[in-house]
Short mmCIF file of C-alpha atoms and ligand atoms in Angstrom, two decimals:
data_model
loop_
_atom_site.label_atom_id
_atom_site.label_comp_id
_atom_site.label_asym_id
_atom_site.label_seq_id
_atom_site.Cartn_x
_atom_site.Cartn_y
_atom_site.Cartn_z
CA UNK P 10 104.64 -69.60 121.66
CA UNK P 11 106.52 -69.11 125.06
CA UNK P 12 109.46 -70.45 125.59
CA UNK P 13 111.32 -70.96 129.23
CA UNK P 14 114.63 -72.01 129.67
CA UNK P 15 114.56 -74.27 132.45
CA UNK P 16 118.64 -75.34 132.68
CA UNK P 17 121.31 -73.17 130.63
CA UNK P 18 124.11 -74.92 130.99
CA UNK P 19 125.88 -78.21 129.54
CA UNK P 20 126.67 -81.58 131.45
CA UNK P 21 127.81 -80.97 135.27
CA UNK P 22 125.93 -77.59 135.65
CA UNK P 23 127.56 -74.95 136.86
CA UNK P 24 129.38 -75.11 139.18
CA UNK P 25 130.11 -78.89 138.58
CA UNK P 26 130.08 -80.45 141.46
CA UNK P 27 134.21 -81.56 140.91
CA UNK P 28 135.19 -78.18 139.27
CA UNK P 29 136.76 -75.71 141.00
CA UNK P 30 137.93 -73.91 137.19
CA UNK P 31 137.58 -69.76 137.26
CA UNK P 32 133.88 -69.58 136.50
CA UNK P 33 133.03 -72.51 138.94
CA UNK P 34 134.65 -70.63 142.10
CA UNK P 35 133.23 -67.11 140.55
CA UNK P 36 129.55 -69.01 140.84
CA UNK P 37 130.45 -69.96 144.38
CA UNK P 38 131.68 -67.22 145.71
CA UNK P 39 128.63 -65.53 144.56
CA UNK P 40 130.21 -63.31 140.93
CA UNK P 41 128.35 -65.44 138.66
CA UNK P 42 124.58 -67.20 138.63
CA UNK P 43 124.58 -70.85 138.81
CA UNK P 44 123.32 -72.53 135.80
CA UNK P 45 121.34 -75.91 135.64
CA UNK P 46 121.87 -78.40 133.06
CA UNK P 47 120.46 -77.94 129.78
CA UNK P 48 116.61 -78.55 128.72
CA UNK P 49 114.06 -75.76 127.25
CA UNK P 50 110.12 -75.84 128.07
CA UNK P 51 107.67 -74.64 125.24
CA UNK P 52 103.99 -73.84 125.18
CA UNK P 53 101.91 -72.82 122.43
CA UNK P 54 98.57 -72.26 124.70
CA UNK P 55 100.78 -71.72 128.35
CA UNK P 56 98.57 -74.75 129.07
CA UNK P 57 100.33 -77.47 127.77
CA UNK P 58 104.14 -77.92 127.70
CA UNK P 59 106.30 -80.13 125.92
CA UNK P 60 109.98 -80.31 127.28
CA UNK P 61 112.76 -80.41 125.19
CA UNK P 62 115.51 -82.71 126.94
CA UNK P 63 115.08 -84.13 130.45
CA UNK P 64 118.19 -82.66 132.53
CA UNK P 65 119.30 -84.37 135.56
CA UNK P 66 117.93 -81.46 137.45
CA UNK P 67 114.59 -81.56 136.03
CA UNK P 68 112.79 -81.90 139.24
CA UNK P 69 114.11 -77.80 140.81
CA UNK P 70 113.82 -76.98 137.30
CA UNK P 71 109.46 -77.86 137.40
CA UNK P 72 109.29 -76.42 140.82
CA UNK P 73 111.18 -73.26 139.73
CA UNK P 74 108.55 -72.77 136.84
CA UNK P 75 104.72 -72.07 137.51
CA UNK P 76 103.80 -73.20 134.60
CA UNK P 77 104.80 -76.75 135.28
CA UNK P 78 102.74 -77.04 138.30
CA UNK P 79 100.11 -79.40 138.49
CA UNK P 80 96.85 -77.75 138.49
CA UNK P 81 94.88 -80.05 140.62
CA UNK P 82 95.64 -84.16 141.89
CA UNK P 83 98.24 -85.11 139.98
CA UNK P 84 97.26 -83.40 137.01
CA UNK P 85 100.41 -82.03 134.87
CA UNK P 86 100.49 -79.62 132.36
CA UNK P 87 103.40 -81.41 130.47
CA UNK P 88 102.20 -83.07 127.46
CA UNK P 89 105.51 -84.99 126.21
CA UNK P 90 109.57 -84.75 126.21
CA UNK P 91 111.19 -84.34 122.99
CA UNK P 92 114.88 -85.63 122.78
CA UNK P 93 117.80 -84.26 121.06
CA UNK P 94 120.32 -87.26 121.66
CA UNK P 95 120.42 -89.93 124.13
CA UNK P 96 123.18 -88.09 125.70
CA UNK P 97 123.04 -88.62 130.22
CA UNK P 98 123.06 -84.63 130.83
CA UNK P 99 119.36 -84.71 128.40
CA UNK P 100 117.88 -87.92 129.16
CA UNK P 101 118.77 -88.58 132.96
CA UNK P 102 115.90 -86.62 134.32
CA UNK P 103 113.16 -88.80 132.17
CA UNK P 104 114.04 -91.33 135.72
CA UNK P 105 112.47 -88.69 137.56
CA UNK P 106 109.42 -88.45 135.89
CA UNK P 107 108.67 -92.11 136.75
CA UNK P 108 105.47 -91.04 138.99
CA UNK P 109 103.94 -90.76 135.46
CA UNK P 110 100.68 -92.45 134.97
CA UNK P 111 101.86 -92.37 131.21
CA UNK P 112 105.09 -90.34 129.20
CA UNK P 113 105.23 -89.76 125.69
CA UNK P 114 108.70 -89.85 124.64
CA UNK P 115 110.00 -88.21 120.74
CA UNK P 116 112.97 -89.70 120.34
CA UNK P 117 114.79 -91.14 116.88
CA UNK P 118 114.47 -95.05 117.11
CA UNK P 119 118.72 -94.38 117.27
CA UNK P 120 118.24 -92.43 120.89
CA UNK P 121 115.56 -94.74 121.84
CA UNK P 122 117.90 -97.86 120.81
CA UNK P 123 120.36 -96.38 123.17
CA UNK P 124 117.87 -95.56 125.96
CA UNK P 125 116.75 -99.11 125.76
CA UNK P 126 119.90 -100.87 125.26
CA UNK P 127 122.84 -98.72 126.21
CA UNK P 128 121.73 -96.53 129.22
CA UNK P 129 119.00 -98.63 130.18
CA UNK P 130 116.94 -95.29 130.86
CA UNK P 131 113.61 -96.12 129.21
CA UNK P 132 113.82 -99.56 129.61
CA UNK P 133 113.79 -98.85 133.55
CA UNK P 134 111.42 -96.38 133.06
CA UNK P 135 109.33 -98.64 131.60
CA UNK P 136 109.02 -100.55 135.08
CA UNK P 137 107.41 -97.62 136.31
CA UNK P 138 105.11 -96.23 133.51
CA UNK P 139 104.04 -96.61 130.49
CA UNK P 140 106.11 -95.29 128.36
CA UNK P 141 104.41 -93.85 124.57
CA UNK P 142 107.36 -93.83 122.58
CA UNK P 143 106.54 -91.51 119.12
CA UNK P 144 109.19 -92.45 116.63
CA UNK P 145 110.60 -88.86 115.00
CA UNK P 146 112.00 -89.15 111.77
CA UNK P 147 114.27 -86.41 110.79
CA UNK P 148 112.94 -84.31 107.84
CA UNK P 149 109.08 -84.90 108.81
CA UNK P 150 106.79 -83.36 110.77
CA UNK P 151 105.26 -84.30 114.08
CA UNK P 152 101.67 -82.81 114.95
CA UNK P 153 102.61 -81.98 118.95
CA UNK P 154 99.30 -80.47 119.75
CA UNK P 155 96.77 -77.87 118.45
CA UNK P 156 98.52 -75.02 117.10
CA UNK P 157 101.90 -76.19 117.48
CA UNK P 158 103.44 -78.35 115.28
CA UNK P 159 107.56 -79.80 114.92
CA UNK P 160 110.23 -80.41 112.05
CA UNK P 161 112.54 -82.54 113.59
CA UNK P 162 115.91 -82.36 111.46
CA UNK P 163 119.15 -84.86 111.20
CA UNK P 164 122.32 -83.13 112.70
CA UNK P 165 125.50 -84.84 111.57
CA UNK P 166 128.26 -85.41 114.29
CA UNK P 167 131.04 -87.49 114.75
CA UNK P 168 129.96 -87.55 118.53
CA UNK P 169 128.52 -90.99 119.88
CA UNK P 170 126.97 -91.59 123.24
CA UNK P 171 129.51 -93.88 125.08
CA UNK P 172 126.63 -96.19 125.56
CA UNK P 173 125.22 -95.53 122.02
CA UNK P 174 123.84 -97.16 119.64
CA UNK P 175 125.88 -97.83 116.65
CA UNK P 176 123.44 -96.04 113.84
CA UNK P 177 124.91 -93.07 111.80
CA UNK P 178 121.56 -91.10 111.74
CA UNK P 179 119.39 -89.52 113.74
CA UNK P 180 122.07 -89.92 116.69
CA UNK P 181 121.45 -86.29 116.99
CA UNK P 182 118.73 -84.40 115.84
CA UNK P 183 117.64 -80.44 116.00
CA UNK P 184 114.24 -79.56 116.29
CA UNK P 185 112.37 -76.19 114.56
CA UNK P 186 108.79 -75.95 116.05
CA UNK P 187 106.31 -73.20 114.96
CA UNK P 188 103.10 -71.58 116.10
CA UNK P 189 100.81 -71.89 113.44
CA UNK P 190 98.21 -69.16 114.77
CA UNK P 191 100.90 -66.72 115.15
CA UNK P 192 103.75 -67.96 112.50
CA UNK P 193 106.26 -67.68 115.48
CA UNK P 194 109.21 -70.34 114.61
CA UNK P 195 111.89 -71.58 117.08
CA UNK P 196 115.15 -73.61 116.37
CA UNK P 197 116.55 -75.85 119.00
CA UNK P 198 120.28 -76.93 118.33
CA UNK P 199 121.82 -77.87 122.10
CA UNK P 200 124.46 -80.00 120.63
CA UNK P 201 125.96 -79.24 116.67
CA UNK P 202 129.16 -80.11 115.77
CA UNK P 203 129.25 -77.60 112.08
CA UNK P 204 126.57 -75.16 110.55
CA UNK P 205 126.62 -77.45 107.39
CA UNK P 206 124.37 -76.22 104.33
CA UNK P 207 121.46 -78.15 105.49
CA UNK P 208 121.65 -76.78 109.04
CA UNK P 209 121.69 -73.16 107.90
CA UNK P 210 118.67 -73.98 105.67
CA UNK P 211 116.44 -75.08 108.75
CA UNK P 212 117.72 -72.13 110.88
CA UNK P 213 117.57 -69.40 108.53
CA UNK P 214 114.76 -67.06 109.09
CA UNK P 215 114.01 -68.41 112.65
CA UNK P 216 112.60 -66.20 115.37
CA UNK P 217 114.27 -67.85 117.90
CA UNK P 218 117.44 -69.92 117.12
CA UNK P 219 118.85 -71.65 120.58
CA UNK P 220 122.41 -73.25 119.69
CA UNK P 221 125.34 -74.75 121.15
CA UNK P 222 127.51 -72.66 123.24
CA UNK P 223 129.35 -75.39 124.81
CA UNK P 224 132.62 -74.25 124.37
CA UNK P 225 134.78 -70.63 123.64
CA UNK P 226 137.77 -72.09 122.44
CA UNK P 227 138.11 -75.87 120.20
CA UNK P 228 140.45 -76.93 122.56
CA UNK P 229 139.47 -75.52 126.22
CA UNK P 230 138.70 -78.89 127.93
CA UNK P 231 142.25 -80.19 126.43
CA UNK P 232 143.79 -76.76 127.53
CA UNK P 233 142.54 -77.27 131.26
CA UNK P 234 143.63 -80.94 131.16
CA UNK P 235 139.88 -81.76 131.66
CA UNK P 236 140.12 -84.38 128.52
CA UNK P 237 141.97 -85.09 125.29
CA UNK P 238 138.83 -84.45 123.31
CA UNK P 239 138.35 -81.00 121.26
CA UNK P 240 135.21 -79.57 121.58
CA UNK P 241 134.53 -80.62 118.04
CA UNK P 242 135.13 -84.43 118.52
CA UNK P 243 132.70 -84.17 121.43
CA UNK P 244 130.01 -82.62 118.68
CA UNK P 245 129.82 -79.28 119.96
CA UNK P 246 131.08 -76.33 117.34
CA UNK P 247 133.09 -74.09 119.30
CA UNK P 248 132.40 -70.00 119.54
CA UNK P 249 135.76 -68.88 118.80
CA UNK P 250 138.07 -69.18 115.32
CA UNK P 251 138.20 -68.70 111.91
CA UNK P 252 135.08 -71.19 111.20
CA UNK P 253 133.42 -70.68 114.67
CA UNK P 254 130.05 -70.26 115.60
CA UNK P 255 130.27 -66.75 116.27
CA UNK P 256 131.28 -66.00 112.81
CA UNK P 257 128.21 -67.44 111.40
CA UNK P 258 125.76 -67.44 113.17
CA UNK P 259 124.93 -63.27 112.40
CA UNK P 260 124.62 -64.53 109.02
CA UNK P 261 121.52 -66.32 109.59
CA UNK P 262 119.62 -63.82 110.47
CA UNK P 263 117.25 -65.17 113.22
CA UNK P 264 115.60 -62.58 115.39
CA UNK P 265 117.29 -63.61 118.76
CA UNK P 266 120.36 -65.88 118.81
CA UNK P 267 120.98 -67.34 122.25
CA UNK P 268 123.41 -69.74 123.63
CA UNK P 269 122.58 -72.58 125.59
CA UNK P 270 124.04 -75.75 126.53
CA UNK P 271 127.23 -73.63 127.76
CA UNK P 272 129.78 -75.80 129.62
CA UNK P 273 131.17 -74.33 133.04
CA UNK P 274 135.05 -73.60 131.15
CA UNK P 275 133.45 -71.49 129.06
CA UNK P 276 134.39 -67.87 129.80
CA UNK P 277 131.45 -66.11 128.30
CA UNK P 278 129.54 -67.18 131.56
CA UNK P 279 131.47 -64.09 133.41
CA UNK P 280 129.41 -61.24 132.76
CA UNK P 281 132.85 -58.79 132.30
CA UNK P 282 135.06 -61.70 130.73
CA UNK P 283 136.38 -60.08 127.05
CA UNK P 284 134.57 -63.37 125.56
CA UNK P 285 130.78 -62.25 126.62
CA UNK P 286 131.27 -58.70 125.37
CA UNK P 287 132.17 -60.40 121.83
CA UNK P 288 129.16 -62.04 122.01
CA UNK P 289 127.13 -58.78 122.85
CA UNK P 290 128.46 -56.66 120.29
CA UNK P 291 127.42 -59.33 117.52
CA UNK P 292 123.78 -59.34 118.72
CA UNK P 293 124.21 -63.13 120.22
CA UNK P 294 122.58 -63.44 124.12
CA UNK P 295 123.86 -66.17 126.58
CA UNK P 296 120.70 -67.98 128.10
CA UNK P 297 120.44 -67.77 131.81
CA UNK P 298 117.59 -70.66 133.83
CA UNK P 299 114.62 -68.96 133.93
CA UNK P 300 114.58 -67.21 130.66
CA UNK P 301 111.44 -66.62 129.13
CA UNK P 302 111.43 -66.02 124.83
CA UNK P 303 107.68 -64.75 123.55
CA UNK P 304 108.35 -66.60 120.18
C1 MLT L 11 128.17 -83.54 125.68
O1 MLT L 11 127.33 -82.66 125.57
O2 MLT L 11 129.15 -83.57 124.94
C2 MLT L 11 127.99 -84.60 126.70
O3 MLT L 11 126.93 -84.31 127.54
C3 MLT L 11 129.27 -84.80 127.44
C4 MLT L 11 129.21 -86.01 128.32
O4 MLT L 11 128.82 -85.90 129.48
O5 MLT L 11 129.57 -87.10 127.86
MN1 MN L 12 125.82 -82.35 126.95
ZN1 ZN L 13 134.15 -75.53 136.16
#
């Protein structure tokens, strides 16, 4: 399967549009590449794409990509959108799909309780088009199209969409989706707040595992005065520290580990900043838009 990575980086983007923090200026004045905000495209057959997340730039993001192009009147090659969370900086951009004739939307019925009822997302959409919502269950499978089938998997976290539904499952989920002609597997993990037991067990082995690389340090947004939240109580494991992600994640052995979902504070976006090289000498890449993974 092919994998593109349409936006890299967490809520805001980079630069955010109020941020004028070190890596913000360095991608204005030209030192660092802008990053849009975080979603993934996947293809088994580079005919049909499902997206994973719908980012608030989703409309540069399908013009940036060829293979998102419609191939004749109003003909798209995206199949579906498969959500994560119900989270603005992943579901915003379903509102600009709305020219639709029909979506299909995976979401848990949690995330689609809070599109519905909280945000109000899908039940505006649903003004627009119709909207096929496939209820995803964590721990089963969903058959997404010839070839190229899902695991969708339950990913605890204290974190709760300000909007959000009350549930405590399925508020966030991970997905691991494989190519059954060529055994290729990929892990999707934009938002996890600890590599519990369970979590390792879905990664491990994993050509491709794309995690969480919000934050460098627990405590960066506090540090900048940005918010009183750690990166932790927001659901996003940091990098750095004794229990951090990049002391782990080596462990599980996946054949490329790449960060996405990186928030603009986070220092490992400047190619010569101490931070990146870390990364590099563990074996662990920082996604950039317009990535493409052969999975
Ligand atoms: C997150 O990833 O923690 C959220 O997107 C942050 C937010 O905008 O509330
Ligand atoms: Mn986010
Ligand atoms: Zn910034």
């Amino acid at each position: 399967m092919l994998l593109r990575v349409l936006g890299s980086a967490a809520g805001g983007g980079s630069p955010q549009w109020n941020c004028g923090c070190p890596v913000c200026a360095a991608v204005r004045s030209g030192a660092a590449p802008p990053r849009t905000q975080s979603s993934i495209a996947v293809s088994a057959d580079h005919r049909r794409w499902f997206l994973l997340n719908a980012s608030p730039d989703l409309r540069a993001q399908f013009e940036a990509f060829a293979g998102l192009h419609p191939r004749g009147d109003r003909t798209t090659p995206l199949e579906a959108v498969l959500l994560t969370d119900a989270e603005l900086d992943h579901t915003l951009g379903l509102l600009l799909l709305r020219e639709a004739r029909a979506l299909r939307v995976y979401a848990t019925p949690a995330t689609h309780k809070t599109l519905c009822d909280g945000s109000g997302i899908l039940s505006t959409l649903r003004h627009y088009c119709t909207v096929d919502w496939q209820a995803v269950v964590p721990g089963s499978d969903l058959a997404l199209a010839d070839g190229l089938s899902c695991r969708a998997f339950d990913v605890p976290t204290a974190k709760r969409a300000r909007f959000g539904a009350e549930a405590d499952h399925g508020r966030v989920v991970g997905y691991r989706l494989t190519d059954e002609r060529t055994g290729g597997t990929l892990v999707y993990l934009p938002a996890a707040q600890s590599l519990t037991a369970a979590l390792r067990t879905e990664i491990e082995g994993c050509g491709c595992l794309l995690f969480d690389g919000t934050c460098w340090r627990d405590d960066e947004l506090v540090r900048l005065g940005l918010t009183g939240r750690t990166a932790r109580e927001m659901g996003h494991l940091p990098i750095d520290g004794p229990d951090g992600s990049l002391s782990q994640l080596p462990s599980l052995a996946a054949g490329r580990t790449i960060l996405v979902h990186i928030n603009n504070t986070n220092p490992v976006l400047l190619e010569d900043a101490p931070e990146r090289r870390a990364l590099r000498e563990s074996g662990i890449e920082v996604a950039a838009d317009g990535l493409e993974v052969q999975v």
